[in-house]
GROMACS .gro file of N, CA and C in nm:
model
  435
    1UNK      N    1   0.080  -0.119   0.000
    1UNK     CA    2   0.000   0.000   0.000
    1UNK      C    3   0.086   0.127   0.000
    2UNK      N    4   0.205   0.123   0.058
    2UNK     CA    5   0.288   0.242   0.070
    2UNK      C    6   0.317   0.310  -0.063
    3UNK      N    7   0.344   0.237  -0.172
    3UNK     CA    8   0.371   0.306  -0.298
    3UNK      C    9   0.256   0.395  -0.347
    4UNK      N   10   0.134   0.370  -0.301
    4UNK     CA   11   0.019   0.449  -0.344
    4UNK      C   12  -0.003   0.573  -0.256
    5UNK      N   13   0.073   0.588  -0.150
    5UNK     CA   14   0.058   0.704  -0.062
    5UNK      C   15   0.129   0.825  -0.123
    6UNK      N   16   0.095   0.948  -0.080
    6UNK     CA   17   0.166   1.066  -0.130
    6UNK      C   18   0.318   1.056  -0.109
    7UNK      N   19   0.362   1.003   0.003
    7UNK     CA   20   0.507   0.992   0.026
    7UNK      C   21   0.569   0.889  -0.069
    8UNK      N   22   0.494   0.787  -0.103
    8UNK     CA   23   0.542   0.686  -0.198
    8UNK      C   24   0.549   0.740  -0.340
    9UNK      N   25   0.484   0.852  -0.365
    9UNK     CA   26   0.483   0.913  -0.497
    9UNK      C   27   0.553   1.049  -0.497
   10UNK      N   28   0.643   1.069  -0.403
   10UNK     CA   29   0.712   1.198  -0.388
   10UNK      C   30   0.808   1.229  -0.502
   11UNK      N   31   0.847   1.126  -0.576
   11UNK     CA   32   0.936   1.145  -0.691
   11UNK      C   33   0.897   1.044  -0.797
   12UNK      N   34   0.877   1.092  -0.918
   12UNK     CA   35   0.850   1.003  -1.030
   12UNK      C   36   0.961   1.022  -1.133
   13UNK      N   37   0.999   0.913  -1.194
   13UNK     CA   38   1.112   0.915  -1.285
   13UNK      C   39   1.063   0.904  -1.429
   14UNK      N   40   1.115   0.993  -1.512
   14UNK     CA   41   1.096   0.991  -1.657
   14UNK      C   42   0.969   0.929  -1.709
   15UNK      N   43   0.981   0.815  -1.774
   15UNK     CA   44   0.868   0.751  -1.842
   15UNK      C   45   0.766   0.692  -1.746
   16UNK      N   46   0.796   0.682  -1.618
   16UNK     CA   47   0.702   0.628  -1.519
   16UNK      C   48   0.618   0.738  -1.454
   17UNK      N   49   0.621   0.857  -1.507
   17UNK     CA   50   0.554   0.971  -1.446
   17UNK      C   51   0.406   0.973  -1.482
   18UNK      N   52   0.322   0.946  -1.382
   18UNK     CA   53   0.177   0.937  -1.404
   18UNK      C   54   0.115   1.073  -1.439
   19UNK      N   55   0.165   1.180  -1.379
   19UNK     CA   56   0.111   1.314  -1.408
   19UNK      C   57   0.135   1.347  -1.554
   20UNK      N   58   0.256   1.323  -1.602
   20UNK     CA   59   0.288   1.355  -1.741
   20UNK      C   60   0.213   1.263  -1.838
   21UNK      N   61   0.197   1.137  -1.803
   21UNK     CA   62   0.124   1.043  -1.889
   21UNK      C   63  -0.023   1.084  -1.902
   22UNK      N   64  -0.080   1.135  -1.793
   22UNK     CA   65  -0.220   1.176  -1.793
   22UNK      C   66  -0.244   1.311  -1.861
   23UNK      N   67  -0.137   1.388  -1.879
   23UNK     CA   68  -0.147   1.521  -1.940
   23UNK      C   69  -0.040   1.533  -2.049
   24UNK      N   70  -0.066   1.476  -2.167
   24UNK     CA   71   0.039   1.470  -2.270
   24UNK      C   72   0.084   1.604  -2.326
   25UNK      N   73   0.003   1.709  -2.307
   25UNK     CA   74   0.048   1.842  -2.356
   25UNK      C   75  -0.012   1.950  -2.268
   26UNK      N   76   0.077   2.026  -2.206
   26UNK     CA   77   0.039   2.138  -2.120
   26UNK      C   78   0.116   2.261  -2.166
   27UNK      N   79   0.050   2.376  -2.164
   27UNK     CA   80   0.120   2.500  -2.201
   27UNK      C   81   0.085   2.610  -2.100
   28UNK      N   82   0.175   2.708  -2.092
   28UNK     CA   83   0.157   2.823  -2.004
   28UNK      C   84   0.228   2.940  -2.068
   29UNK      N   85   0.166   3.056  -2.061
   29UNK     CA   86   0.227   3.177  -2.119
   29UNK      C   87   0.234   3.286  -2.014
   30UNK      N   88   0.348   3.353  -2.009
   30UNK     CA   89   0.367   3.468  -1.921
   30UNK      C   90   0.464   3.563  -1.990
   31UNK      N   91   0.421   3.686  -2.010
   31UNK     CA   92   0.507   3.784  -2.077
   31UNK      C   93   0.549   3.735  -2.214
   32UNK      N   94   0.677   3.741  -2.240
   32UNK     CA   95   0.730   3.703  -2.371
   32UNK      C   96   0.752   3.553  -2.386
   33UNK      N   97   0.726   3.475  -2.281
   33UNK     CA   98   0.763   3.334  -2.281
   33UNK      C   99   0.642   3.241  -2.283
   34UNK      N  100   0.660   3.129  -2.351
   34UNK     CA  101   0.561   3.023  -2.352
   34UNK      C  102   0.632   2.892  -2.317
   35UNK      N  103   0.576   2.821  -2.219
   35UNK     CA  104   0.629   2.692  -2.176
   35UNK      C  105   0.539   2.582  -2.228
   36UNK      N  106   0.598   2.471  -2.269
   36UNK     CA  107   0.523   2.354  -2.312
   36UNK      C  108   0.585   2.231  -2.247
   37UNK      N  109   0.499   2.151  -2.186
   37UNK     CA  110   0.540   2.022  -2.131
   37UNK      C  111   0.465   1.918  -2.214
   38UNK      N  112   0.543   1.832  -2.281
   38UNK     CA  113   0.482   1.741  -2.377
   38UNK      C  114   0.537   1.600  -2.361
   39UNK      N  115   0.448   1.503  -2.373
   39UNK     CA  116   0.488   1.363  -2.367
   39UNK      C  117   0.445   1.294  -2.496
   40UNK      N  118   0.544   1.235  -2.563
   40UNK     CA  119   0.520   1.160  -2.686
   40UNK      C  120   0.599   1.030  -2.677
   41UNK      N  121   0.532   0.920  -2.707
   41UNK     CA  122   0.598   0.789  -2.708
   41UNK      C  123   0.674   0.762  -2.578
   42UNK      N  124   0.618   0.804  -2.465
   42UNK     CA  125   0.678   0.778  -2.335
   42UNK      C  126   0.793   0.869  -2.297
   43UNK      N  127   0.821   0.970  -2.380
   43UNK     CA  128   0.930   1.064  -2.351
   43UNK      C  129   0.869   1.201  -2.326
   44UNK      N  130   0.903   1.259  -2.210
   44UNK     CA  131   0.850   1.391  -2.174
   44UNK      C  132   0.958   1.497  -2.188
   45UNK      N  133   0.917   1.611  -2.243
   45UNK     CA  134   1.009   1.723  -2.259
   45UNK      C  135   0.949   1.850  -2.201
   46UNK      N  136   1.037   1.940  -2.163
   46UNK     CA  137   1.002   2.070  -2.107
   46UNK      C  138   1.065   2.173  -2.200
   47UNK      N  139   0.983   2.259  -2.259
   47UNK     CA  140   1.032   2.358  -2.354
   47UNK      C  141   0.989   2.497  -2.312
   48UNK      N  142   1.073   2.593  -2.343
   48UNK     CA  143   1.036   2.734  -2.326
   48UNK      C  144   1.083   2.808  -2.450
   49UNK      N  145   0.998   2.900  -2.496
   49UNK     CA  146   1.033   2.979  -2.614
   49UNK      C  147   1.001   3.126  -2.588
   50UNK      N  148   1.078   3.209  -2.654
   50UNK     CA  149   1.049   3.353  -2.652
   50UNK      C  150   0.996   3.397  -2.789
   51UNK      N  151   0.964   3.300  -2.874
   51UNK     CA  152   0.914   3.329  -3.009
   51UNK      C  153   1.024   3.331  -3.114
   52UNK      N  154   1.148   3.346  -3.069
   52UNK     CA  155   1.262   3.346  -3.162
   52UNK      C  156   1.346   3.220  -3.143
   53UNK      N  157   1.369   3.185  -3.017
   53UNK     CA  158   1.449   3.067  -2.983
   53UNK      C  159   1.368   2.979  -2.890
   54UNK      N  160   1.401   2.850  -2.893
   54UNK     CA  161   1.335   2.754  -2.805
   54UNK      C  162   1.442   2.669  -2.738
   55UNK      N  163   1.422   2.645  -2.611
   55UNK     CA  164   1.510   2.558  -2.534
   55UNK      C  165   1.426   2.439  -2.489
   56UNK      N  166   1.467   2.317  -2.525
   56UNK     CA  167   1.393   2.196  -2.491
   56UNK      C  168   1.485   2.099  -2.419
   57UNK      N  169   1.435   2.047  -2.307
   57UNK     CA  170   1.513   1.952  -2.227
   57UNK      C  171   1.425   1.833  -2.190
   58UNK      N  172   1.485   1.714  -2.179
   58UNK     CA  173   1.407   1.599  -2.132
   58UNK      C  174   1.377   1.612  -1.983
   59UNK      N  175   1.258   1.573  -1.943
   59UNK     CA  176   1.222   1.572  -1.801
   59UNK      C  177   1.266   1.437  -1.745
   60UNK      N  178   1.355   1.440  -1.649
   60UNK     CA  179   1.403   1.316  -1.590
   60UNK      C  180   1.337   1.285  -1.457
   61UNK      N  181   1.301   1.390  -1.381
   61UNK     CA  182   1.244   1.367  -1.249
   61UNK      C  183   1.127   1.462  -1.224
   62UNK      N  184   1.019   1.408  -1.169
   62UNK     CA  185   0.903   1.487  -1.130
   62UNK      C  186   0.888   1.480  -0.979
   63UNK      N  187   0.892   1.595  -0.913
   63UNK     CA  188   0.883   1.602  -0.768
   63UNK      C  189   0.742   1.642  -0.726
   64UNK      N  190   0.679   1.561  -0.642
   64UNK     CA  191   0.547   1.591  -0.590
   64UNK      C  192   0.445   1.487  -0.633
   65UNK      N  193   0.351   1.456  -0.542
   65UNK     CA  194   0.251   1.354  -0.568
   65UNK      C  195   0.129   1.410  -0.639
   66UNK      N  196   0.093   1.534  -0.614
   66UNK     CA  197  -0.021   1.597  -0.681
   66UNK      C  198   0.032   1.706  -0.771
   67UNK      N  199   0.061   1.821  -0.710
   67UNK     CA  200   0.133   1.925  -0.782
   67UNK      C  201   0.271   1.869  -0.813
   68UNK      N  202   0.326   1.907  -0.926
   68UNK     CA  203   0.454   1.849  -0.964
   68UNK      C  204   0.545   1.954  -1.026
   69UNK      N  205   0.669   1.955  -0.976
   69UNK     CA  206   0.776   2.040  -1.028
   69UNK      C  207   0.880   1.946  -1.087
   70UNK      N  208   0.944   1.989  -1.194
   70UNK     CA  209   1.040   1.902  -1.261
   70UNK      C  210   1.182   1.950  -1.240
   71UNK      N  211   1.271   1.853  -1.234
   71UNK     CA  212   1.414   1.882  -1.223
   71UNK      C  213   1.480   1.816  -1.343
   72UNK      N  214   1.569   1.889  -1.405
   72UNK     CA  215   1.640   1.837  -1.520
   72UNK      C  216   1.785   1.883  -1.516
   73UNK      N  217   1.864   1.819  -1.599
   73UNK     CA  218   2.007   1.852  -1.608
   73UNK      C  219   2.033   1.924  -1.740
   74UNK      N  220   2.123   2.020  -1.731
   74UNK     CA  221   2.169   2.090  -1.852
   74UNK      C  222   2.315   2.127  -1.830
   75UNK      N  223   2.399   2.077  -1.918
   75UNK     CA  224   2.543   2.107  -1.913
   75UNK      C  225   2.601   2.078  -1.775
   76UNK      N  226   2.561   1.963  -1.718
   76UNK     CA  227   2.617   1.919  -1.590
   76UNK      C  228   2.560   1.987  -1.467
   77UNK      N  229   2.458   2.070  -1.485
   77UNK     CA  230   2.397   2.140  -1.372
   77UNK      C  231   2.250   2.099  -1.361
   78UNK      N  232   2.198   2.106  -1.239
   78UNK     CA  233   2.058   2.072  -1.215
   78UNK      C  234   1.975   2.200  -1.207
   79UNK      N  235   1.854   2.192  -1.262
   79UNK     CA  236   1.762   2.305  -1.263
   79UNK      C  237   1.624   2.261  -1.216
   80UNK      N  238   1.556   2.351  -1.146
   80UNK     CA  239   1.416   2.333  -1.109
   80UNK      C  240   1.333   2.410  -1.210
   81UNK      N  241   1.229   2.348  -1.262
   81UNK     CA  242   1.145   2.413  -1.363
   81UNK      C  243   1.080   2.539  -1.307
   82UNK      N  244   1.070   2.642  -1.390
   82UNK     CA  245   1.006   2.767  -1.348
   82UNK      C  246   0.854   2.752  -1.345
   83UNK      N  247   0.802   2.656  -1.420
   83UNK     CA  248   0.659   2.627  -1.413
   83UNK      C  249   0.638   2.484  -1.363
   84UNK      N  250   0.525   2.464  -1.296
   84UNK     CA  251   0.489   2.335  -1.239
   84UNK      C  252   0.344   2.303  -1.274
   85UNK      N  253   0.308   2.177  -1.256
   85UNK     CA  254   0.170   2.136  -1.277
   85UNK      C  255   0.095   2.143  -1.145
   86UNK      N  256  -0.026   2.203  -1.149
   86UNK     CA  257  -0.112   2.216  -1.031
   86UNK      C  258  -0.246   2.148  -1.059
   87UNK      N  259  -0.277   2.039  -0.987
   87UNK     CA  260  -0.399   1.962  -1.017
   87UNK      C  261  -0.529   2.038  -0.990
   88UNK      N  262  -0.531   2.129  -0.894
   88UNK     CA  263  -0.654   2.203  -0.866
   88UNK      C  264  -0.695   2.284  -0.989
   89UNK      N  265  -0.598   2.344  -1.056
   89UNK     CA  266  -0.625   2.420  -1.179
   89UNK      C  267  -0.620   2.331  -1.303
   90UNK      N  268  -0.566   2.209  -1.287
   90UNK     CA  269  -0.541   2.119  -1.399
   90UNK      C  270  -0.461   2.191  -1.508
   91UNK      N  271  -0.358   2.263  -1.462
   91UNK     CA  272  -0.282   2.347  -1.555
   91UNK      C  273  -0.143   2.376  -1.499
   92UNK      N  274  -0.060   2.433  -1.585
   92UNK     CA  275   0.071   2.480  -1.543
   92UNK      C  276   0.059   2.618  -1.481
   93UNK      N  277   0.152   2.648  -1.391
   93UNK     CA  278   0.162   2.780  -1.330
   93UNK      C  279   0.303   2.798  -1.278
   94UNK      N  280   0.336   2.918  -1.235
   94UNK     CA  281   0.471   2.945  -1.183
   94UNK      C  282   0.495   2.858  -1.060
   95UNK      N  283   0.613   2.801  -1.052
   95UNK     CA  284   0.651   2.714  -0.940
   95UNK      C  285   0.644   2.791  -0.810
   96UNK      N  286   0.585   2.729  -0.709
   96UNK     CA  287   0.573   2.789  -0.577
   96UNK      C  288   0.711   2.833  -0.528
   97UNK      N  289   0.719   2.957  -0.483
   97UNK     CA  290   0.845   3.014  -0.436
   97UNK      C  291   0.917   3.096  -0.542
   98UNK      N  292   0.876   3.080  -0.668
   98UNK     CA  293   0.942   3.151  -0.778
   98UNK      C  294   0.856   3.265  -0.834
   99UNK      N  295   0.746   3.297  -0.767
   99UNK     CA  296   0.654   3.400  -0.816
   99UNK      C  297   0.721   3.537  -0.831
  100UNK      N  298   0.826   3.561  -0.755
  100UNK     CA  299   0.896   3.690  -0.759
  100UNK      C  300   0.995   3.699  -0.875
  101UNK      N  301   1.023   3.588  -0.941
  101UNK     CA  302   1.121   3.588  -1.050
  101UNK      C  303   1.059   3.644  -1.177
  102UNK      N  304   1.135   3.729  -1.244
  102UNK     CA  305   1.094   3.782  -1.373
  102UNK      C  306   1.206   3.750  -1.471
  103UNK      N  307   1.188   3.644  -1.550
  103UNK     CA  308   1.298   3.603  -1.639
  103UNK      C  309   1.328   3.709  -1.744
  104UNK      N  310   1.457   3.731  -1.765
  104UNK     CA  311   1.504   3.827  -1.865
  104UNK      C  312   1.567   3.756  -1.985
  105UNK      N  313   1.597   3.627  -1.969
  105UNK     CA  314   1.658   3.549  -2.076
  105UNK      C  315   1.587   3.415  -2.086
  106UNK      N  316   1.608   3.348  -2.196
  106UNK     CA  317   1.550   3.215  -2.215
  106UNK      C  318   1.599   3.118  -2.109
  107UNK      N  319   1.727   3.128  -2.073
  107UNK     CA  320   1.783   3.040  -1.971
  107UNK      C  321   1.717   3.064  -1.834
  108UNK      N  322   1.691   3.189  -1.800
  108UNK     CA  323   1.622   3.219  -1.675
  108UNK      C  324   1.478   3.170  -1.680
  109UNK      N  325   1.414   3.178  -1.795
  109UNK     CA  326   1.277   3.131  -1.810
  109UNK      C  327   1.269   2.979  -1.798
  110UNK      N  328   1.377   2.911  -1.832
  110UNK     CA  329   1.380   2.766  -1.821
  110UNK      C  330   1.360   2.724  -1.676
  111UNK      N  331   1.433   2.788  -1.585
  111UNK     CA  332   1.421   2.752  -1.445
  111UNK      C  333   1.538   2.801  -1.364
  112UNK      N  334   1.531   2.768  -1.236
  112UNK     CA  335   1.631   2.813  -1.140
  112UNK      C  336   1.739   2.707  -1.124
  113UNK      N  337   1.865   2.750  -1.140
  113UNK     CA  338   1.976   2.658  -1.118
  113UNK      C  339   1.981   2.621  -0.969
  114UNK      N  340   1.993   2.493  -0.942
  114UNK     CA  341   2.000   2.445  -0.805
  114UNK      C  342   2.146   2.437  -0.760
  115UNK      N  343   2.170   2.476  -0.637
  115UNK     CA  344   2.303   2.459  -0.580
  115UNK      C  345   2.324   2.310  -0.552
  116UNK      N  346   2.447   2.272  -0.525
  116UNK     CA  347   2.476   2.134  -0.489
  116UNK      C  348   2.395   2.094  -0.366
  117UNK      N  349   2.385   2.183  -0.267
  117UNK     CA  350   2.309   2.153  -0.146
  117UNK      C  351   2.161   2.140  -0.177
  118UNK      N  352   2.105   2.232  -0.258
  118UNK     CA  353   1.964   2.223  -0.297
  118UNK      C  354   1.936   2.087  -0.363
  119UNK      N  355   2.022   2.047  -0.453
  119UNK     CA  356   2.003   1.922  -0.526
  119UNK      C  357   2.002   1.804  -0.431
  120UNK      N  358   2.097   1.800  -0.339
  120UNK     CA  359   2.102   1.690  -0.242
  120UNK      C  360   1.978   1.691  -0.153
  121UNK      N  361   1.933   1.810  -0.111
  121UNK     CA  362   1.814   1.819  -0.026
  121UNK      C  363   1.689   1.772  -0.102
  122UNK      N  364   1.674   1.814  -0.226
  122UNK     CA  365   1.557   1.774  -0.305
  122UNK      C  366   1.551   1.622  -0.321
  123UNK      N  367   1.658   1.564  -0.372
  123UNK     CA  368   1.659   1.419  -0.393
  123UNK      C  369   1.658   1.343  -0.261
  124UNK      N  370   1.728   1.394  -0.162
  124UNK     CA  371   1.733   1.328  -0.031
  124UNK      C  372   1.598   1.322   0.037
  125UNK      N  373   1.515   1.424   0.017
  125UNK     CA  374   1.384   1.430   0.080
  125UNK      C  375   1.277   1.354   0.002
  126UNK      N  376   1.288   1.353  -0.130
  126UNK     CA  377   1.182   1.297  -0.214
  126UNK      C  378   1.208   1.155  -0.262
  127UNK      N  379   1.321   1.097  -0.225
  127UNK     CA  380   1.351   0.961  -0.270
  127UNK      C  381   1.425   0.886  -0.160
  128UNK      N  382   1.453   0.761  -0.189
  128UNK     CA  383   1.528   0.676  -0.096
  128UNK      C  384   1.661   0.640  -0.161
  129UNK      N  385   1.767   0.641  -0.083
  129UNK     CA  386   1.902   0.602  -0.128
  129UNK      C  387   1.962   0.694  -0.234
  130UNK      N  388   1.923   0.821  -0.235
  130UNK     CA  389   1.980   0.915  -0.332
  130UNK      C  390   2.109   0.979  -0.280
  131UNK      N  391   2.135   0.966  -0.151
  131UNK     CA  392   2.255   1.024  -0.092
  131UNK      C  393   2.338   0.911  -0.031
  132UNK      N  394   2.463   0.906  -0.069
  132UNK     CA  395   2.556   0.806  -0.015
  132UNK      C  396   2.686   0.877   0.022
  133UNK      N  397   2.722   0.870   0.148
  133UNK     CA  398   2.844   0.936   0.191
  133UNK      C  399   2.842   1.085   0.167
  134UNK      N  400   2.730   1.150   0.190
  134UNK     CA  401   2.711   1.294   0.172
  134UNK      C  402   2.719   1.338   0.025
  135UNK      N  403   2.709   1.243  -0.066
  135UNK     CA  404   2.713   1.274  -0.208
  135UNK      C  405   2.586   1.227  -0.276
  136UNK      N  406   2.549   1.298  -0.383
  136UNK     CA  407   2.434   1.259  -0.463
  136UNK      C  408   2.468   1.130  -0.536
  137UNK      N  409   2.380   1.031  -0.524
  137UNK     CA  410   2.402   0.900  -0.586
  137UNK      C  411   2.278   0.862  -0.666
  138UNK      N  412   2.258   0.926  -0.780
  138UNK     CA  413   2.137   0.905  -0.858
  138UNK      C  414   2.123   0.763  -0.910
  139UNK      N  415   2.234   0.693  -0.928
  139UNK     CA  416   2.227   0.557  -0.979
  139UNK      C  417   2.166   0.460  -0.879
  140UNK      N  418   2.166   0.496  -0.751
  140UNK     CA  419   2.109   0.405  -0.650
  140UNK      C  420   1.975   0.453  -0.594
  141UNK      N  421   1.924   0.566  -0.642
  141UNK     CA  422   1.800   0.617  -0.584
  141UNK      C  423   1.680   0.533  -0.622
  142UNK      N  424   1.584   0.532  -0.529
  142UNK     CA  425   1.454   0.467  -0.550
  142UNK      C  426   1.349   0.577  -0.538
  143UNK      N  427   1.265   0.593  -0.641
  143UNK     CA  428   1.163   0.699  -0.635
  143UNK      C  429   1.072   0.684  -0.513
  144UNK      N  430   1.033   0.794  -0.454
  144UNK     CA  431   0.945   0.794  -0.338
  144UNK      C  432   1.019   0.761  -0.210
  145UNK      N  433   0.945   0.771  -0.101
  145UNK     CA  434   1.006   0.749   0.030
  145UNK      C  435   0.950   0.624   0.090
   0.00000   0.00000   0.00000
């Protein structure tokens, strides 16, 4: 029964993400930017465009059992998505805590770069066995708690 609890669903990985599977295409617009979260053939991507350029990244981890924020890697760094899925609205919106951010570049619109400590705290809290010897150990993590 534990895997069906909110704590058991605190982290979903890539193609096993139920929120993304249930919502194959979500969009959100704010100012000059449009975000699209799309799932095709079991692969989910997170895109942001300013109308001239588009940045698209694969979604590897979804944090949260109902509302969901995504974490992805880009050039060896971890980022938290600037937009998240909120089930009450059944839509995307600005990630909780990031409402004060006003992106000036496509990279800022993509999301907030996580510090090493932020990354360890996120994975350490939302999964099991993600930290080994005070280091992030993504190869041994088990989704959920």
